[in-house]
Amino acid sequence: GAGVSQSPSNKVTEKGKDVELRCDPISGHTALYWYRQSLGQGLEFLIYFQGNSAPDKSGLPSDRFSAERTGGSVSTLTIQRTQQEDSAVYLCASEIAGGVETQYFGPGTRLLVL
Amino acid sequence: GQQLNQSPQSMFIQEGEDVSMNCTSSSIFNTWLWYKQEPGEGPVLLIALYKAGELTSNGRLTAQFGITRKDSFLNISASIPSDVGIYFCAGRNSGGGADGLTFGKGTHLIIQP
């Protein structure tokens, strides 16, 4: 399909392990966002990529979190040494730069850290 | 950082009733957005508001951008079962990017047939 895709859909891991979450944005969208949604909470901004500019990492909660975007398309969010409080839904969204404020969200990755 | 207060947190209503929810902010936004999220899915944009005082409709949905730029409401008329979900407001400032993009905590809408 033409929408934002994320993988895996669900991830169960043990405390202390590293995880990688993947986002495939809509083709041609230069802006990409990662959000975290904890149970009963709104969306918490994590990181923002815009074209070839340096990413805005101001929302990353700790240095265990990092993200990269290769070739201006696919993005990977990595969480090292996972903790139980990292359990959440991780959502990716993409947007046309300078567009009409329309972010298209993927279905999310549900992460459970045991 | 900026905070959005969204209310109510949840609503239990009968099918056919009208629904109203709102968001208030401690600071000004240039754009207000309303999203709906269904179980297992990402949020989907319902309505975007760009001017203070603007009133916009999308089918049975109506949203307004408060004149002070610090609030917005969303109304749903004649609710139907498929309206069930979590509704989020979001405020954004000009220049795009991540700055000023703030989400409320959501309103859970539950409809009893």
PDB file of C-alpha atoms in Angstrom:
ATOM      1  CA  GLY A   1       0.000   0.000   0.000  1.00  0.00           C
ATOM      2  CA  ALA A   2       0.908   3.655  -0.143  1.00  0.00           C
ATOM      3  CA  GLY A   3       0.733   4.388   3.568  1.00  0.00           C
ATOM      4  CA  VAL A   4       3.345   4.477   6.315  1.00  0.00           C
ATOM      5  CA  SER A   5       4.376   0.995   7.360  1.00  0.00           C
ATOM      6  CA  GLN A   6       6.068  -0.119  10.545  1.00  0.00           C
ATOM      7  CA  SER A   7       7.642  -3.358  11.637  1.00  0.00           C
ATOM      8  CA  PRO A   8       7.387  -5.398  13.667  1.00  0.00           C
ATOM      9  CA  SER A   9       3.749  -4.951  14.671  1.00  0.00           C
ATOM     10  CA  ASN A  10       4.481  -6.363  18.088  1.00  0.00           C
ATOM     11  CA  LYS A  11       7.708  -6.975  19.956  1.00  0.00           C
ATOM     12  CA  VAL A  12       8.203  -8.735  23.264  1.00  0.00           C
ATOM     13  CA  THR A  13      11.671  -8.538  24.720  1.00  0.00           C
ATOM     14  CA  GLU A  14      13.476  -9.104  27.970  1.00  0.00           C
ATOM     15  CA  LYS A  15      14.770  -6.301  30.110  1.00  0.00           C
ATOM     16  CA  GLY A  16      18.304  -5.378  29.109  1.00  0.00           C
ATOM     17  CA  LYS A  17      18.017  -6.453  25.480  1.00  0.00           C
ATOM     18  CA  ASP A  18      18.307  -4.068  22.526  1.00  0.00           C
ATOM     19  CA  VAL A  19      15.434  -3.617  20.056  1.00  0.00           C
ATOM     20  CA  GLU A  20      15.161  -2.055  16.608  1.00  0.00           C
ATOM     21  CA  LEU A  21      11.927  -0.664  15.234  1.00  0.00           C
ATOM     22  CA  ARG A  22      11.529   0.159  11.574  1.00  0.00           C
ATOM     23  CA  CYS A  23       9.495   2.768   9.726  1.00  0.00           C
ATOM     24  CA  ASP A  24       8.900   3.023   5.985  1.00  0.00           C
ATOM     25  CA  PRO A  25       7.451   6.465   5.238  1.00  0.00           C
ATOM     26  CA  ILE A  26       5.282   7.416   2.316  1.00  0.00           C
ATOM     27  CA  SER A  27       7.387   7.834  -0.807  1.00  0.00           C
ATOM     28  CA  GLY A  28       8.319  11.451  -1.378  1.00  0.00           C
ATOM     29  CA  HIS A  29       7.696  12.555   2.201  1.00  0.00           C
ATOM     30  CA  THR A  30      10.810  14.292   3.449  1.00  0.00           C
ATOM     31  CA  ALA A  31       9.744  14.738   7.075  1.00  0.00           C
ATOM     32  CA  LEU A  32       9.605  11.789   9.474  1.00  0.00           C
ATOM     33  CA  TYR A  33       8.635  11.717  13.135  1.00  0.00           C
ATOM     34  CA  TRP A  34       8.825   9.128  15.894  1.00  0.00           C
ATOM     35  CA  TYR A  35       6.394   9.254  18.822  1.00  0.00           C
ATOM     36  CA  ARG A  36       5.838   7.135  21.906  1.00  0.00           C
ATOM     37  CA  GLN A  37       2.350   6.428  23.206  1.00  0.00           C
ATOM     38  CA  SER A  38       2.112   4.955  26.668  1.00  0.00           C
ATOM     39  CA  LEU A  39      -1.100   3.411  27.995  1.00  0.00           C
ATOM     40  CA  GLY A  40      -3.710   6.087  28.534  1.00  0.00           C
ATOM     41  CA  GLN A  41      -1.405   8.863  27.402  1.00  0.00           C
ATOM     42  CA  GLY A  42      -1.153  11.114  24.393  1.00  0.00           C
ATOM     43  CA  LEU A  43       1.645  11.041  21.889  1.00  0.00           C
ATOM     44  CA  GLU A  44       5.085  11.953  23.168  1.00  0.00           C
ATOM     45  CA  PHE A  45       7.422  13.360  20.528  1.00  0.00           C
ATOM     46  CA  LEU A  46      10.772  11.563  20.309  1.00  0.00           C
ATOM     47  CA  ILE A  47      12.695  12.622  17.201  1.00  0.00           C
ATOM     48  CA  TYR A  48      12.189  14.429  13.883  1.00  0.00           C
ATOM     49  CA  PHE A  49      14.007  14.089  10.558  1.00  0.00           C
ATOM     50  CA  GLN A  50      13.717  16.635   7.761  1.00  0.00           C
ATOM     51  CA  GLY A  51      15.514  15.893   4.523  1.00  0.00           C
ATOM     52  CA  ASN A  52      19.275  15.958   4.962  1.00  0.00           C
ATOM     53  CA  SER A  53      19.202  18.271   7.976  1.00  0.00           C
ATOM     54  CA  ALA A  54      20.441  17.180  11.374  1.00  0.00           C
ATOM     55  CA  PRO A  55      17.589  15.475  13.244  1.00  0.00           C
ATOM     56  CA  ASP A  56      15.795  17.128  16.121  1.00  0.00           C
ATOM     57  CA  LYS A  57      16.492  14.732  18.995  1.00  0.00           C
ATOM     58  CA  SER A  58      15.050  16.920  21.713  1.00  0.00           C
ATOM     59  CA  GLY A  59      12.351  14.422  22.639  1.00  0.00           C
ATOM     60  CA  LEU A  60      14.514  11.359  23.193  1.00  0.00           C
ATOM     61  CA  PRO A  61      14.067  10.387  26.863  1.00  0.00           C
ATOM     62  CA  SER A  62      17.569   9.009  27.427  1.00  0.00           C
ATOM     63  CA  ASP A  63      20.804   8.132  25.657  1.00  0.00           C
ATOM     64  CA  ARG A  64      19.527   4.562  25.331  1.00  0.00           C
ATOM     65  CA  PHE A  65      17.313   5.827  22.519  1.00  0.00           C
ATOM     66  CA  SER A  66      18.675   6.631  19.075  1.00  0.00           C
ATOM     67  CA  ALA A  67      17.350   6.807  15.543  1.00  0.00           C
ATOM     68  CA  GLU A  68      18.689   7.063  12.073  1.00  0.00           C
ATOM     69  CA  ARG A  69      17.251   7.621   8.651  1.00  0.00           C
ATOM     70  CA  THR A  70      19.093   6.152   5.721  1.00  0.00           C
ATOM     71  CA  GLY A  71      18.889   7.712   2.286  1.00  0.00           C
ATOM     72  CA  GLY A  72      16.178  10.060   3.420  1.00  0.00           C
ATOM     73  CA  SER A  73      13.654   7.250   3.495  1.00  0.00           C
ATOM     74  CA  VAL A  74      13.546   4.308   5.922  1.00  0.00           C
ATOM     75  CA  SER A  75      14.117   5.060   9.591  1.00  0.00           C
ATOM     76  CA  THR A  76      15.160   2.818  12.465  1.00  0.00           C
ATOM     77  CA  LEU A  77      14.532   3.584  16.127  1.00  0.00           C
ATOM     78  CA  THR A  78      16.886   1.702  18.440  1.00  0.00           C
ATOM     79  CA  ILE A  79      16.396   1.228  22.156  1.00  0.00           C
ATOM     80  CA  GLN A  80      19.399  -0.173  23.970  1.00  0.00           C
ATOM     81  CA  ARG A  81      19.296  -2.024  27.281  1.00  0.00           C
ATOM     82  CA  THR A  82      15.493  -1.889  27.356  1.00  0.00           C
ATOM     83  CA  GLN A  83      13.682  -1.194  30.610  1.00  0.00           C
ATOM     84  CA  GLN A  84      10.126  -2.081  31.586  1.00  0.00           C
ATOM     85  CA  GLU A  85       9.118   1.584  31.394  1.00  0.00           C
ATOM     86  CA  ASP A  86      10.013   1.506  27.688  1.00  0.00           C
ATOM     87  CA  SER A  87       6.890  -0.613  27.094  1.00  0.00           C
ATOM     88  CA  ALA A  88       4.631   1.442  24.846  1.00  0.00           C
ATOM     89  CA  VAL A  89       3.388   1.839  21.303  1.00  0.00           C
ATOM     90  CA  TYR A  90       5.977   3.489  19.076  1.00  0.00           C
ATOM     91  CA  LEU A  91       4.395   5.432  16.221  1.00  0.00           C
ATOM     92  CA  CYS A  92       6.044   6.787  13.109  1.00  0.00           C
ATOM     93  CA  ALA A  93       4.587   9.540  10.935  1.00  0.00           C
ATOM     94  CA  SER A  94       5.682  11.129   7.682  1.00  0.00           C
ATOM     95  CA  GLU A  95       4.812  14.423   6.069  1.00  0.00           C
ATOM     96  CA  ILE A  96       5.507  16.427   2.950  1.00  0.00           C
ATOM     97  CA  ALA A  97       7.911  19.197   3.926  1.00  0.00           C
ATOM     98  CA  GLY A  98       6.223  22.562   4.103  1.00  0.00           C
ATOM     99  CA  GLY A  99       2.963  20.817   3.502  1.00  0.00           C
ATOM    100  CA  VAL A 100      -0.486  21.329   4.897  1.00  0.00           C
ATOM    101  CA  GLU A 101       0.194  20.015   8.376  1.00  0.00           C
ATOM    102  CA  THR A 102      -0.930  16.536   7.459  1.00  0.00           C
ATOM    103  CA  GLN A 103       1.092  13.866   9.201  1.00  0.00           C
ATOM    104  CA  TYR A 104       0.308  10.340   8.118  1.00  0.00           C
ATOM    105  CA  PHE A 105       0.806   7.815  10.878  1.00  0.00           C
ATOM    106  CA  GLY A 106       1.807   4.193  10.657  1.00  0.00           C
ATOM    107  CA  PRO A 107       0.002   1.514  12.689  1.00  0.00           C
ATOM    108  CA  GLY A 108       2.713   1.484  15.350  1.00  0.00           C
ATOM    109  CA  THR A 109       4.920  -1.123  17.003  1.00  0.00           C
ATOM    110  CA  ARG A 110       3.695  -2.431  20.338  1.00  0.00           C
ATOM    111  CA  LEU A 111       6.719  -3.022  22.541  1.00  0.00           C
ATOM    112  CA  LEU A 112       6.496  -5.042  25.724  1.00  0.00           C
ATOM    113  CA  VAL A 113       9.560  -5.317  27.918  1.00  0.00           C
ATOM    114  CA  LEU A 114       9.336  -8.123  30.439  1.00  0.00           C
TER     115      LEU A 114
ATOM    116  CA  GLY B   1       7.127  22.741  27.579  1.00  0.00           C
ATOM    117  CA  GLN B   2       3.690  23.475  26.235  1.00  0.00           C
ATOM    118  CA  GLN B   3       0.793  21.610  27.768  1.00  0.00           C
ATOM    119  CA  LEU B   4      -2.568  20.725  26.294  1.00  0.00           C
ATOM    120  CA  ASN B   5      -5.461  19.913  28.567  1.00  0.00           C
ATOM    121  CA  GLN B   6      -8.014  17.769  26.793  1.00  0.00           C
ATOM    122  CA  SER B   7     -11.385  16.964  28.283  1.00  0.00           C
ATOM    123  CA  PRO B   8     -13.239  14.894  29.013  1.00  0.00           C
ATOM    124  CA  GLN B   9     -10.898  11.946  29.419  1.00  0.00           C
ATOM    125  CA  SER B  10     -13.672   9.559  28.464  1.00  0.00           C
ATOM    126  CA  MET B  11     -17.289   9.637  27.378  1.00  0.00           C
ATOM    127  CA  PHE B  12     -19.941   6.938  27.577  1.00  0.00           C
ATOM    128  CA  ILE B  13     -22.884   7.894  25.390  1.00  0.00           C
ATOM    129  CA  GLN B  14     -25.878   6.403  23.636  1.00  0.00           C
ATOM    130  CA  GLU B  15     -25.924   5.994  19.888  1.00  0.00           C
ATOM    131  CA  GLY B  16     -27.468   9.060  18.289  1.00  0.00           C
ATOM    132  CA  GLU B  17     -26.299  11.505  20.931  1.00  0.00           C
ATOM    133  CA  ASP B  18     -24.123  14.499  20.147  1.00  0.00           C
ATOM    134  CA  VAL B  19     -20.572  14.648  21.505  1.00  0.00           C
ATOM    135  CA  SER B  20     -18.426  17.593  22.486  1.00  0.00           C
ATOM    136  CA  MET B  21     -14.807  17.623  23.565  1.00  0.00           C
ATOM    137  CA  ASN B  22     -12.262  20.393  23.920  1.00  0.00           C
ATOM    138  CA  CYS B  23      -8.651  21.306  24.387  1.00  0.00           C
ATOM    139  CA  THR B  24      -7.106  24.251  26.140  1.00  0.00           C
ATOM    140  CA  SER B  25      -3.536  25.416  26.155  1.00  0.00           C
ATOM    141  CA  SER B  26      -1.401  27.650  28.314  1.00  0.00           C
ATOM    142  CA  SER B  27       0.131  29.159  25.183  1.00  0.00           C
ATOM    143  CA  ILE B  28      -0.833  30.142  21.664  1.00  0.00           C
ATOM    144  CA  PHE B  29      -0.881  27.806  18.680  1.00  0.00           C
ATOM    145  CA  ASN B  30      -1.141  28.776  15.010  1.00  0.00           C
ATOM    146  CA  THR B  31      -2.723  25.499  13.996  1.00  0.00           C
ATOM    147  CA  TRP B  32      -5.072  23.117  15.753  1.00  0.00           C
ATOM    148  CA  LEU B  33      -5.498  19.547  14.597  1.00  0.00           C
ATOM    149  CA  TRP B  34      -7.931  16.819  15.587  1.00  0.00           C
ATOM    150  CA  TYR B  35      -7.078  13.129  15.146  1.00  0.00           C
ATOM    151  CA  LYS B  36      -8.934   9.883  15.734  1.00  0.00           C
ATOM    152  CA  GLN B  37      -7.208   6.665  16.723  1.00  0.00           C
ATOM    153  CA  GLU B  38      -8.857   3.256  16.531  1.00  0.00           C
ATOM    154  CA  PRO B  39      -7.503   0.149  18.272  1.00  0.00           C
ATOM    155  CA  GLY B  40      -4.341  -1.165  16.666  1.00  0.00           C
ATOM    156  CA  GLU B  41      -4.039   1.788  14.322  1.00  0.00           C
ATOM    157  CA  GLY B  42      -2.175   5.055  14.168  1.00  0.00           C
ATOM    158  CA  PRO B  43      -4.010   8.381  14.510  1.00  0.00           C
ATOM    159  CA  VAL B  44      -5.825   9.678  11.442  1.00  0.00           C
ATOM    160  CA  LEU B  45      -6.282  13.388  10.821  1.00  0.00           C
ATOM    161  CA  LEU B  46      -9.927  14.486  10.984  1.00  0.00           C
ATOM    162  CA  ILE B  47      -9.838  18.262  10.815  1.00  0.00           C
ATOM    163  CA  ALA B  48      -7.126  20.915  10.576  1.00  0.00           C
ATOM    164  CA  LEU B  49      -7.751  24.529  11.651  1.00  0.00           C
ATOM    165  CA  TYR B  50      -5.461  27.357  10.553  1.00  0.00           C
ATOM    166  CA  LYS B  51      -7.134  30.633  11.569  1.00  0.00           C
ATOM    167  CA  ALA B  52      -8.389  31.947  14.873  1.00  0.00           C
ATOM    168  CA  GLY B  53     -12.161  31.779  14.934  1.00  0.00           C
ATOM    169  CA  GLU B  54     -12.272  29.291  12.060  1.00  0.00           C
ATOM    170  CA  LEU B  55     -15.151  26.814  12.140  1.00  0.00           C
ATOM    171  CA  THR B  56     -14.714  23.767   9.938  1.00  0.00           C
ATOM    172  CA  SER B  57     -16.924  20.766   9.282  1.00  0.00           C
ATOM    173  CA  ASN B  58     -16.184  17.316   7.993  1.00  0.00           C
ATOM    174  CA  GLY B  59     -19.425  15.387   7.685  1.00  0.00           C
ATOM    175  CA  ARG B  60     -20.892  15.033  11.185  1.00  0.00           C
ATOM    176  CA  LEU B  61     -17.749  16.527  12.721  1.00  0.00           C
ATOM    177  CA  THR B  62     -17.348  20.218  13.448  1.00  0.00           C
ATOM    178  CA  ALA B  63     -14.291  21.850  14.987  1.00  0.00           C
ATOM    179  CA  GLN B  64     -13.468  25.411  15.915  1.00  0.00           C
ATOM    180  CA  PHE B  65     -10.203  27.269  16.459  1.00  0.00           C
ATOM    181  CA  GLY B  66     -10.675  29.466  19.508  1.00  0.00           C
ATOM    182  CA  ILE B  67     -10.380  33.215  19.037  1.00  0.00           C
ATOM    183  CA  THR B  68      -7.659  33.418  21.680  1.00  0.00           C
ATOM    184  CA  ARG B  69      -5.649  30.736  19.830  1.00  0.00           C
ATOM    185  CA  LYS B  70      -5.448  28.827  23.104  1.00  0.00           C
ATOM    186  CA  ASP B  71      -8.354  26.455  22.673  1.00  0.00           C
ATOM    187  CA  SER B  72     -10.304  24.324  20.267  1.00  0.00           C
ATOM    188  CA  PHE B  73     -13.347  22.100  20.392  1.00  0.00           C
ATOM    189  CA  LEU B  74     -14.627  19.159  18.397  1.00  0.00           C
ATOM    190  CA  ASN B  75     -18.287  18.240  18.098  1.00  0.00           C
ATOM    191  CA  ILE B  76     -19.708  15.032  16.682  1.00  0.00           C
ATOM    192  CA  SER B  77     -23.394  15.034  15.855  1.00  0.00           C
ATOM    193  CA  ALA B  78     -25.700  12.024  15.875  1.00  0.00           C
ATOM    194  CA  SER B  79     -23.030   9.564  16.977  1.00  0.00           C
ATOM    195  CA  ILE B  80     -22.854   6.117  15.413  1.00  0.00           C
ATOM    196  CA  PRO B  81     -21.018   2.968  16.567  1.00  0.00           C
ATOM    197  CA  SER B  82     -18.061   3.535  14.235  1.00  0.00           C
ATOM    198  CA  ASP B  83     -17.299   6.811  16.011  1.00  0.00           C
ATOM    199  CA  VAL B  84     -15.798   4.768  18.841  1.00  0.00           C
ATOM    200  CA  GLY B  85     -12.126   5.508  19.370  1.00  0.00           C
ATOM    201  CA  ILE B  86      -9.706   7.916  20.981  1.00  0.00           C
ATOM    202  CA  TYR B  87      -9.798  11.517  19.805  1.00  0.00           C
ATOM    203  CA  PHE B  88      -6.661  13.624  20.144  1.00  0.00           C
ATOM    204  CA  CYS B  89      -6.211  17.329  19.768  1.00  0.00           C
ATOM    205  CA  ALA B  90      -2.838  18.695  18.730  1.00  0.00           C
ATOM    206  CA  GLY B  91      -1.458  22.191  18.570  1.00  0.00           C
ATOM    207  CA  ARG B  92       1.234  23.341  16.205  1.00  0.00           C
ATOM    208  CA  ASN B  93       3.142  26.529  15.447  1.00  0.00           C
ATOM    209  CA  SER B  94       4.350  27.848  12.133  1.00  0.00           C
ATOM    210  CA  GLY B  95       7.575  26.660  10.615  1.00  0.00           C
ATOM    211  CA  GLY B  96       6.599  23.054  10.746  1.00  0.00           C
ATOM    212  CA  GLY B  97       9.027  20.615  12.178  1.00  0.00           C
ATOM    213  CA  ALA B  98       8.756  19.278  15.650  1.00  0.00           C
ATOM    214  CA  ASP B  99       8.575  22.598  17.439  1.00  0.00           C
ATOM    215  CA  GLY B 100       5.167  23.377  18.809  1.00  0.00           C
ATOM    216  CA  LEU B 101       3.657  20.008  17.908  1.00  0.00           C
ATOM    217  CA  THR B 102       1.926  19.038  21.124  1.00  0.00           C
ATOM    218  CA  PHE B 103      -0.776  16.418  21.654  1.00  0.00           C
ATOM    219  CA  GLY B 104      -3.484  16.215  24.275  1.00  0.00           C
ATOM    220  CA  LYS B 105      -3.935  12.982  26.213  1.00  0.00           C
ATOM    221  CA  GLY B 106      -7.028  12.007  24.283  1.00  0.00           C
ATOM    222  CA  THR B 107     -10.744  11.551  24.816  1.00  0.00           C
ATOM    223  CA  HIS B 108     -11.956   7.955  24.822  1.00  0.00           C
ATOM    224  CA  LEU B 109     -15.375   7.769  23.183  1.00  0.00           C
ATOM    225  CA  ILE B 110     -17.507   4.728  23.960  1.00  0.00           C
ATOM    226  CA  ILE B 111     -20.935   4.359  22.386  1.00  0.00           C
ATOM    227  CA  GLN B 112     -23.642   2.128  23.741  1.00  0.00           C
ATOM    228  CA  PRO B 113     -26.106   0.926  21.127  1.00  0.00           C
TER     229      PRO B 113
END
